[in-house]
Coordinates of N, CA and C in Angstrom, one line a residue:
M48 N 0.8 -1.2 0.0 CA 0.0 0.0 0.0 C 0.9 1.2 0.0
M49 N 0.5 2.3 -0.8 CA 1.3 3.5 -1.0 C 1.1 4.4 0.3
S50 N 2.2 5.0 0.7 CA 2.0 5.9 1.8 C 1.3 7.2 1.4
E51 N 0.8 7.8 2.4 CA 0.1 9.1 2.2 C 1.1 10.2 1.7
A52 N 2.3 10.2 2.2 CA 3.3 11.1 1.8 C 3.7 11.0 0.4
F53 N 3.8 9.7 -0.1 CA 4.1 9.5 -1.5 C 3.0 10.0 -2.4
L54 N 1.7 9.7 -2.1 CA 0.6 10.2 -2.8 C 0.6 11.7 -2.9
Y55 N 0.9 12.4 -1.7 CA 0.9 13.8 -1.7 C 2.0 14.4 -2.6
D56 N 3.2 13.7 -2.6 CA 4.3 14.1 -3.4 C 4.0 13.9 -4.9
L57 N 3.3 12.8 -5.2 CA 2.9 12.6 -6.6 C 1.9 13.6 -7.1
A58 N 0.9 13.9 -6.2 CA -0.1 15.0 -6.6 C 0.6 16.3 -6.8
S59 N 1.5 16.7 -5.9 CA 2.3 17.9 -6.0 C 3.1 18.0 -7.4
F60 N 3.7 16.9 -7.7 CA 4.5 16.8 -8.9 C 3.6 17.0 -10.1
F61 N 2.4 16.4 -10.2 CA 1.5 16.6 -11.3 C 0.9 18.0 -11.3
N62 N 0.7 18.6 -10.2 CA 0.3 20.0 -10.2 C 1.3 20.9 -10.7
E63 N 2.6 20.7 -10.3 CA 3.7 21.5 -10.9 C 3.9 21.3 -12.4
M64 N 3.8 20.0 -12.8 CA 3.9 19.7 -14.2 C 2.7 20.4 -15.0
K65 N 1.5 20.4 -14.5 CA 0.4 21.0 -15.1 C 0.6 22.5 -15.2
T66 N 1.1 23.1 -14.2 CA 1.5 24.6 -14.2 C 2.6 24.9 -15.2
F67 N 3.6 24.0 -15.3 CA 4.7 24.1 -16.2 C 4.1 24.0 -17.7
I68 N 3.3 23.0 -18.0 CA 2.8 22.8 -19.3 C 1.9 24.0 -19.7
I69 N 1.1 24.5 -18.8 CA 0.2 25.7 -19.1 C 1.1 26.9 -19.4
C70 N 2.2 27.1 -18.7 CA 3.1 28.2 -18.9 C 3.8 28.1 -20.3
V71 N 4.2 26.9 -20.6 CA 4.9 26.7 -21.9 C 3.9 26.9 -23.1
V72 N 2.7 26.4 -22.9 CA 1.7 26.7 -24.0 C 1.4 28.2 -24.1
L73 N 1.2 28.9 -23.0 CA 1.0 30.3 -23.1 C 2.1 31.1 -23.7
I74 N 3.4 30.7 -23.4 CA 4.5 31.3 -24.0 C 4.6 31.1 -25.5
Q75 N 4.3 29.8 -25.9 CA 4.3 29.5 -27.3 C 3.2 30.3 -28.0
C76 N 2.0 30.4 -27.4 CA 1.0 31.2 -28.1 C 1.4 32.7 -28.2
L77 N 2.0 33.2 -27.2 CA 2.5 34.6 -27.3 C 3.6 34.7 -28.3
M78 N 4.5 33.8 -28.5 CA 5.5 33.8 -29.5 C 4.9 33.7 -30.9
V79 N 3.9 32.9 -31.1 CA 3.2 32.8 -32.4 C 2.5 34.1 -32.7
Q80 N 1.8 34.7 -31.6 CA 1.2 36.0 -31.8 C 2.2 37.1 -32.3
C81 N 3.3 37.1 -31.6 CA 4.3 38.1 -32.0 C 4.9 37.9 -33.4
A82 N 5.1 36.6 -33.7 CA 5.7 36.2 -35.0 C 4.7 36.6 -36.1
M83 N 3.4 36.5 -35.9 CA 2.5 36.8 -36.9 C 2.3 38.4 -37.0
A84 N 2.7 39.1 -36.0 CA 2.7 40.6 -36.1 C 1.3 41.1 -36.5
Q85 N 0.3 40.6 -35.7 CA -1.1 41.0 -36.1 C -1.3 42.5 -35.8
S86 N -2.1 43.0 -36.6 CA -2.5 44.4 -36.5 C -3.9 44.7 -37.0
Y87 N -4.4 45.8 -36.7 CA -5.8 46.2 -37.1 C -5.7 47.5 -37.9
S88 N -6.5 47.6 -38.9 CA -6.6 48.8 -39.8 C -8.0 49.3 -39.8
V89 N -8.2 50.6 -39.6 CA -9.5 51.2 -39.7 C -9.5 52.4 -40.7
G90 N -10.5 52.5 -41.5 CA -10.4 53.6 -42.5 C -11.8 53.9 -43.2
A91 N -11.7 54.8 -44.1 CA -12.9 55.3 -44.8 C -12.5 55.7 -46.2
G92 N -13.5 55.8 -47.1 CA -13.2 56.2 -48.4 C -14.4 56.7 -49.1
L93 N -14.2 57.3 -50.3 CA -15.3 57.7 -51.2 C -15.5 56.7 -52.2
A94 N -16.8 56.3 -52.4 CA -17.1 55.2 -53.4 C -18.0 55.8 -54.5
Y95 N -18.0 55.0 -55.6 CA -18.9 55.3 -56.7 C -19.4 54.0 -57.2
G96 N -20.7 53.8 -57.3 CA -21.4 52.7 -57.9 C -21.9 52.9 -59.2
D97 N -21.6 52.1 -60.2 CA -22.0 52.5 -61.6 C -23.5 52.1 -61.9
D98 N -24.1 51.2 -61.0 CA -25.5 50.9 -61.3 C -26.4 52.0 -60.6
I99 N -26.1 52.3 -59.4 CA -26.9 53.4 -58.8 C -26.5 54.8 -59.3
K100 N -25.3 54.9 -59.9 CA -24.8 56.1 -60.5 C -24.8 57.3 -59.5
E101 N -24.3 57.0 -58.3 CA -24.2 58.0 -57.3 C -22.9 57.7 -56.4
P102 N -22.4 58.8 -55.8 CA -21.3 58.6 -54.9 C -21.8 58.0 -53.6
G103 N -20.8 57.5 -52.8 CA -21.1 56.9 -51.5 C -19.9 57.0 -50.6
I104 N -20.1 56.6 -49.4 CA -19.0 56.6 -48.4 C -18.8 55.2 -47.9
N105 N -17.6 54.8 -47.8 CA -17.2 53.4 -47.4 C -16.4 53.5 -46.0
F106 N -16.8 52.6 -45.1 CA -16.1 52.5 -43.8 C -15.6 51.0 -43.7
R107 N -14.4 50.8 -43.2 CA -13.9 49.5 -43.1 C -13.0 49.3 -41.9
G108 N -12.9 48.1 -41.4 CA -12.1 47.6 -40.4 C -11.5 46.3 -40.7
Y109 N -10.1 46.2 -40.8 CA -9.5 45.0 -41.2 C -8.6 44.4 -40.1
Y110 N -8.5 43.1 -40.1 CA -7.6 42.4 -39.3 C -6.4 41.9 -40.2
N111 N -5.2 42.2 -39.8 CA -4.0 41.9 -40.7 C -3.2 40.8 -40.1
L112 N -2.9 39.8 -40.9 CA -2.0 38.7 -40.5 C -0.8 38.6 -41.3
A113 N 0.1 37.7 -41.0 CA 1.3 37.3 -41.8 C 2.0 38.5 -42.4
D114 N 2.6 39.3 -41.5 CA 3.4 40.4 -41.9 C 2.6 41.4 -42.7
N115 N 1.3 41.6 -42.3 CA 0.4 42.5 -42.9 C 0.1 42.2 -44.4
R116 N 0.3 41.0 -44.9 CA 0.0 40.7 -46.3 C -1.4 40.1 -46.4
I117 N -1.9 39.4 -45.4 CA -3.3 38.9 -45.5 C -4.1 39.8 -44.6
C118 N -5.2 40.3 -45.2 CA -6.1 41.3 -44.5 C -7.5 40.8 -44.8
F119 N -8.4 40.9 -43.8 CA -9.8 40.6 -44.0 C -10.6 41.3 -42.9
G120 N -11.8 41.6 -43.3 CA -12.7 42.3 -42.4 C -13.9 42.8 -43.0
P121 N -14.8 43.5 -42.2 CA -16.0 44.0 -42.7 C -15.9 45.4 -43.3
E122 N -16.8 45.7 -44.3 CA -16.9 47.0 -44.9 C -18.4 47.4 -45.0
F123 N -18.6 48.7 -44.9 CA -20.0 49.2 -45.0 C -19.9 50.3 -46.0
T124 N -20.8 50.3 -47.0 CA -20.8 51.4 -48.0 C -22.3 51.8 -48.2
Y125 N -22.5 53.1 -48.0 CA -23.8 53.7 -48.2 C -23.7 54.7 -49.4
F126 N -24.6 54.5 -50.3 CA -24.6 55.3 -51.5 C -25.7 56.4 -51.4
K127 N -25.4 57.6 -51.9 CA -26.3 58.7 -51.9 C -27.6 58.3 -52.7
K128 N -28.7 58.8 -52.1 CA -30.0 58.5 -52.7 C -30.2 59.1 -54.1
R129 N -30.7 58.3 -55.0 CA -30.9 58.8 -56.4 C -32.4 58.9 -56.7
T130 N -32.8 60.0 -57.3 CA -34.2 60.2 -57.7 C -34.4 60.1 -59.2
E131 N -35.3 59.2 -59.6 CA -35.6 59.0 -61.0 C -37.1 59.5 -61.2
N132 N -37.3 60.1 -62.3 CA -38.6 60.5 -62.7 C -39.1 59.6 -63.9
S133 N -40.1 58.9 -63.6 CA -40.7 58.1 -64.7 C -41.9 58.9 -65.2
A134 N -42.6 58.3 -66.2 CA -43.7 59.0 -66.8 C -44.8 59.2 -65.8
R135 N -44.9 58.3 -64.9 CA -46.1 58.4 -63.9 C -45.7 59.0 -62.6
E136 N -44.5 58.7 -62.1 CA -44.2 59.2 -60.7 C -42.7 59.3 -60.5
E137 N -42.3 59.8 -59.3 CA -41.0 60.0 -58.9 C -40.6 58.8 -58.0
I138 N -39.4 58.3 -58.2 CA -38.9 57.2 -57.4 C -37.6 57.6 -56.8
D139 N -37.5 57.4 -55.4 CA -36.2 57.6 -54.7 C -35.6 56.2 -54.4
I140 N -34.4 56.1 -54.9 CA -33.7 54.8 -54.8 C -32.5 55.0 -53.8
S141 N -32.4 54.1 -52.8 CA -31.3 54.1 -51.9 C -30.7 52.8 -51.8
L142 N -29.4 52.7 -51.5 CA -28.6 51.4 -51.5 C -27.5 51.5 -50.5
F143 N -27.4 50.4 -49.8 CA -26.2 50.2 -48.9 C -25.8 48.7 -49.1
E144 N -24.4 48.5 -48.8 CA -23.8 47.2 -48.9 C -23.0 46.9 -47.7
I145 N -23.0 45.7 -47.3 CA -22.1 45.2 -46.2 C -21.3 44.1 -46.8
N146 N -20.0 44.2 -46.7 CA -19.1 43.2 -47.3 C -18.2 42.6 -46.3
L147 N -17.8 41.4 -46.5 CA -16.7 40.8 -45.7 C -15.7 40.4 -46.7
N148 N -14.7 41.2 -46.9 CA -13.7 41.0 -47.9 C -12.3 40.6 -47.4
A149 N -11.5 40.0 -48.3 CA -10.2 39.6 -47.9 C -9.2 40.0 -49.0
H150 N -8.0 40.3 -48.7 CA -6.9 40.7 -49.6 C -5.7 39.9 -49.3
Y151 N -4.9 39.7 -50.3 CA -3.5 39.2 -50.1 C -2.6 40.2 -50.8
I152 N -1.7 40.9 -50.1 CA -0.9 42.0 -50.6 C 0.3 41.5 -51.3
F153 N 0.6 41.9 -52.5 CA 1.8 41.6 -53.2 C 2.6 42.9 -53.2
E154 N 3.7 42.9 -52.5 CA 4.5 44.2 -52.4 C 5.3 44.4 -53.7
V155 N 5.1 45.6 -54.3 CA 5.9 46.0 -55.4 C 7.2 46.7 -54.9
T156 N 7.0 47.5 -53.9 CA 8.1 48.1 -53.1 C 7.6 48.0 -51.6
H157 N 8.5 48.4 -50.7 CA 8.1 48.3 -49.3 C 6.9 49.2 -48.9
K158 N 6.6 50.2 -49.8 CA 5.5 51.1 -49.5 C 4.3 50.9 -50.5
L159 N 4.6 50.3 -51.6 CA 3.5 50.2 -52.7 C 3.1 48.7 -52.8
G160 N 1.8 48.4 -52.8 CA 1.3 47.1 -52.9 C 0.1 47.0 -53.8
I161 N -0.1 45.8 -54.4 CA -1.3 45.5 -55.2 C -1.9 44.3 -54.6
Y162 N -3.2 44.1 -54.8 CA -3.9 43.0 -54.2 C -5.2 42.6 -54.9
P163 N -5.5 41.3 -54.9 CA -6.8 40.9 -55.3 C -7.8 41.1 -54.2
V164 N -9.1 41.3 -54.5 CA -10.2 41.5 -53.5 C -11.2 40.3 -53.8
I165 N -11.6 39.7 -52.7 CA -12.6 38.7 -52.8 C -13.4 38.7 -51.5
G166 N -14.7 38.5 -51.7 CA -15.5 38.6 -50.5 C -17.0 38.3 -50.7
L167 N -17.7 38.3 -49.6 CA -19.1 38.1 -49.6 C -19.8 39.4 -49.4
N168 N -21.0 39.6 -50.0 CA -21.7 40.8 -50.0 C -23.2 40.6 -49.6
Y169 N -23.7 41.6 -48.8 CA -25.1 41.7 -48.6 C -25.5 43.1 -49.0
S170 N -26.5 43.2 -49.9 CA -26.9 44.5 -50.4 C -28.4 44.7 -50.2
Q171 N -28.8 46.0 -49.9 CA -30.2 46.3 -49.7 C -30.5 47.5 -50.5
E172 N -31.4 47.4 -51.4 CA -31.9 48.5 -52.3 C -33.3 48.8 -51.9
K173 N -33.6 50.1 -51.7 CA -35.0 50.5 -51.4 C -35.5 51.5 -52.4
E174 N -36.7 51.2 -53.0 CA -37.3 52.2 -53.9 C -38.6 52.7 -53.3
D175 N -38.6 54.1 -53.1 CA -39.8 54.8 -52.6 C -40.5 55.5 -53.7
Y176 N -41.7 55.1 -53.9 CA -42.5 55.7 -55.0 C -43.3 56.8 -54.3
T177 N -42.9 58.1 -54.6 CA -43.5 59.2 -53.8 C -45.0 59.5 -54.1
D178 N -45.5 59.2 -55.3 CA -46.9 59.5 -55.5 C -47.8 58.5 -54.8
T179 N -47.5 57.2 -54.9 CA -48.3 56.1 -54.3 C -47.9 55.8 -52.9
E180 N -46.8 56.3 -52.5 CA -46.2 56.0 -51.1 C -45.9 54.5 -51.0
E181 N -45.7 53.9 -52.1 CA -45.3 52.5 -52.0 C -43.8 52.4 -51.8
E182 N -43.4 51.3 -51.1 CA -42.0 51.1 -50.8 C -41.6 49.7 -51.2
V183 N -40.6 49.5 -52.0 CA -40.2 48.1 -52.4 C -38.7 48.0 -52.0
T184 N -38.4 46.9 -51.2 CA -37.1 46.7 -50.7 C -36.6 45.4 -51.2
E185 N -35.4 45.4 -51.8 CA -34.8 44.2 -52.4 C -33.5 43.9 -51.6
K186 N -33.4 42.7 -51.0 CA -32.3 42.3 -50.2 C -31.6 41.1 -50.9
K187 N -30.3 41.2 -51.2 CA -29.7 40.2 -52.0 C -28.3 39.9 -51.4
W188 N -27.9 38.6 -51.5 CA -26.5 38.2 -51.2 C -25.7 38.0 -52.5
G189 N -24.4 38.3 -52.4 CA -23.6 38.1 -53.6 C -22.1 37.9 -53.2
M190 N -21.3 38.1 -54.3 CA -19.9 37.9 -54.1 C -19.1 39.0 -54.8
N191 N -18.1 39.5 -54.1 CA -17.2 40.6 -54.7 C -16.0 40.0 -55.2
V192 N -15.5 40.5 -56.4 CA -14.2 40.1 -56.9 C -13.6 41.4 -57.5
G193 N -12.4 41.7 -57.2 CA -11.8 42.9 -57.8 C -10.3 42.9 -57.5
A194 N -9.8 44.2 -57.5 CA -8.3 44.4 -57.3 C -8.1 45.8 -56.7
G195 N -7.0 46.0 -56.1 CA -6.7 47.3 -55.5 C -5.2 47.5 -55.5
T196 N -4.9 48.7 -55.1 CA -3.5 49.1 -54.9 C -3.4 50.1 -53.7
H197 N -2.3 50.1 -53.0 CA -2.2 51.0 -51.9 C -0.7 51.5 -51.8
Y198 N -0.6 52.6 -51.1 CA 0.7 53.3 -50.8 C 0.7 53.6 -49.4
T199 N 1.7 53.1 -48.7 CA 1.8 53.3 -47.2 C 2.9 54.3 -46.8
V200 N 2.6 55.2 -45.9 CA 3.6 56.1 -45.3 C 3.4 55.9 -43.8
N201 N 4.4 55.4 -43.1 CA 4.3 55.1 -41.6 C 3.0 54.2 -41.4
K202 N 2.1 54.6 -40.6 CA 0.9 53.8 -40.3 C -0.3 54.2 -41.1
F203 N -0.1 55.2 -42.0 CA -1.2 55.6 -42.9 C -1.1 55.0 -44.3
T204 N -2.2 54.6 -44.8 CA -2.2 54.0 -46.2 C -3.3 54.5 -47.0
V205 N -3.0 55.0 -48.2 CA -4.0 55.4 -49.2 C -4.2 54.3 -50.1
F206 N -5.5 54.0 -50.5 CA -5.8 52.9 -51.4 C -6.8 53.3 -52.4
L207 N -6.7 52.6 -53.6 CA -7.7 52.7 -54.7 C -8.1 51.3 -55.0
E208 N -9.4 51.1 -55.0 CA -9.9 49.7 -55.2 C -11.1 49.7 -56.2
Y209 N -11.2 48.6 -56.9 CA -12.3 48.3 -57.8 C -12.8 46.9 -57.4
D210 N -14.1 46.8 -57.4 CA -14.7 45.4 -57.3 C -16.0 45.3 -58.0
H211 N -16.2 44.1 -58.5 CA -17.5 43.8 -59.2 C -18.3 42.9 -58.3
L212 N -19.6 43.3 -58.1 CA -20.5 42.5 -57.3 C -21.3 41.6 -58.2
F213 N -21.2 40.3 -58.0 CA -22.0 39.3 -58.7 C -23.2 39.0 -57.8
S214 N -24.3 39.5 -58.3 CA -25.6 39.4 -57.5 C -26.7 39.9 -58.4
D215 N -28.0 39.8 -57.9 CA -29.1 40.4 -58.6 C -29.0 42.0 -58.5
L216 N -28.3 42.5 -57.6 CA -28.0 43.9 -57.4 C -26.6 44.3 -57.9
S217 N -26.2 43.6 -59.0 CA -24.8 43.7 -59.5 C -24.4 45.1 -59.9
Q218 N -23.2 45.5 -59.5 CA -22.6 46.8 -60.0 C -21.1 46.7 -59.8
N219 N -20.5 47.7 -60.5 CA -19.0 47.9 -60.3 C -18.9 49.1 -59.3
T220 N -17.9 48.9 -58.4 CA -17.7 49.9 -57.4 C -16.2 50.3 -57.4
F221 N -16.0 51.6 -57.3 CA -14.7 52.2 -57.2 C -14.6 52.9 -55.9
I222 N -13.5 52.7 -55.2 CA -13.3 53.3 -53.8 C -11.9 53.9 -53.8
L223 N -11.8 55.2 -53.3 CA -10.6 55.9 -53.0 C -10.6 56.3 -51.6
G224 N -9.7 55.8 -50.8 CA -9.7 56.1 -49.4 C -8.4 56.0 -48.7
A225 N -8.4 56.0 -47.3 CA -7.2 55.9 -46.5 C -7.6 55.1 -45.2
F226 N -6.6 54.5 -44.6 CA -6.8 53.9 -43.3 C -5.6 54.0 -42.5
Y227 N -5.7 53.8 -41.2 CA -4.7 53.8 -40.2 C -4.5 52.5 -39.6
T228 N -3.3 52.0 -39.4 CA -3.0 50.7 -38.9 C -2.5 50.8 -37.4
F229 N -3.2 50.1 -36.6 CA -2.8 50.0 -35.1 C -2.1 48.7 -35.0
G230 N -0.9 48.7 -34.3 CA -0.1 47.5 -34.2 C 1.2 47.7 -35.0
K231 N 1.9 46.6 -35.1 CA 3.2 46.6 -35.9 C 2.9 46.6 -37.4
K232 N 3.6 47.4 -38.1 CA 3.7 47.4 -39.5 C 4.9 46.6 -40.0
S233 N 4.9 46.0 -41.1 CA 6.0 45.3 -41.6 C 7.3 46.1 -41.7
E234 N 7.1 47.4 -42.1 CA 8.3 48.2 -42.4 C 9.0 48.6 -41.0
E235 N 8.3 48.5 -39.9 CA 8.9 48.8 -38.6 C 9.9 47.8 -38.2
R236 N 9.8 46.5 -38.8 CA 10.7 45.4 -38.4 C 11.9 45.3 -39.4
E237 N 11.8 46.1 -40.4 CA 12.9 46.0 -41.4 C 14.2 46.7 -41.0

């Protein structure tokens, strides 16, 4: 039969090993986090949609991985209301889009990059018929595909982007904007 002291020592040993393993795992996770140099980017831009034929404003927040080459996150674009006059009545058309886009940056120089854009889209277009006070709302899911370029100075980046929306509310969108990156940038480590 094992002595009580031996069982106590064995339990203490396993508790110390458990604490050691937890510390090693936490240190490894921290090292992976630092090696990936994760950062966040927040920005805005001016947009133009060729189907609604109006300017808009774009807001975005991106999570950056792998030396800031892989970026993904949500975007929101609201387009200015357009008024159409038909033979019978006036129609006010409004549109907004919510995108979840991803990029992979190909560096041309350490400040200039180009990237493909791919993502999911949710669009909502509302038509208000002013004479009959009828309102028709169309909500559609789609997919974005496009390309962009950006130029970085310190933590500020100016970008120009084009994407085509494949959906029943299909359109081409052009965005010119800027964003600020929080966290480490790749050029800080060079």
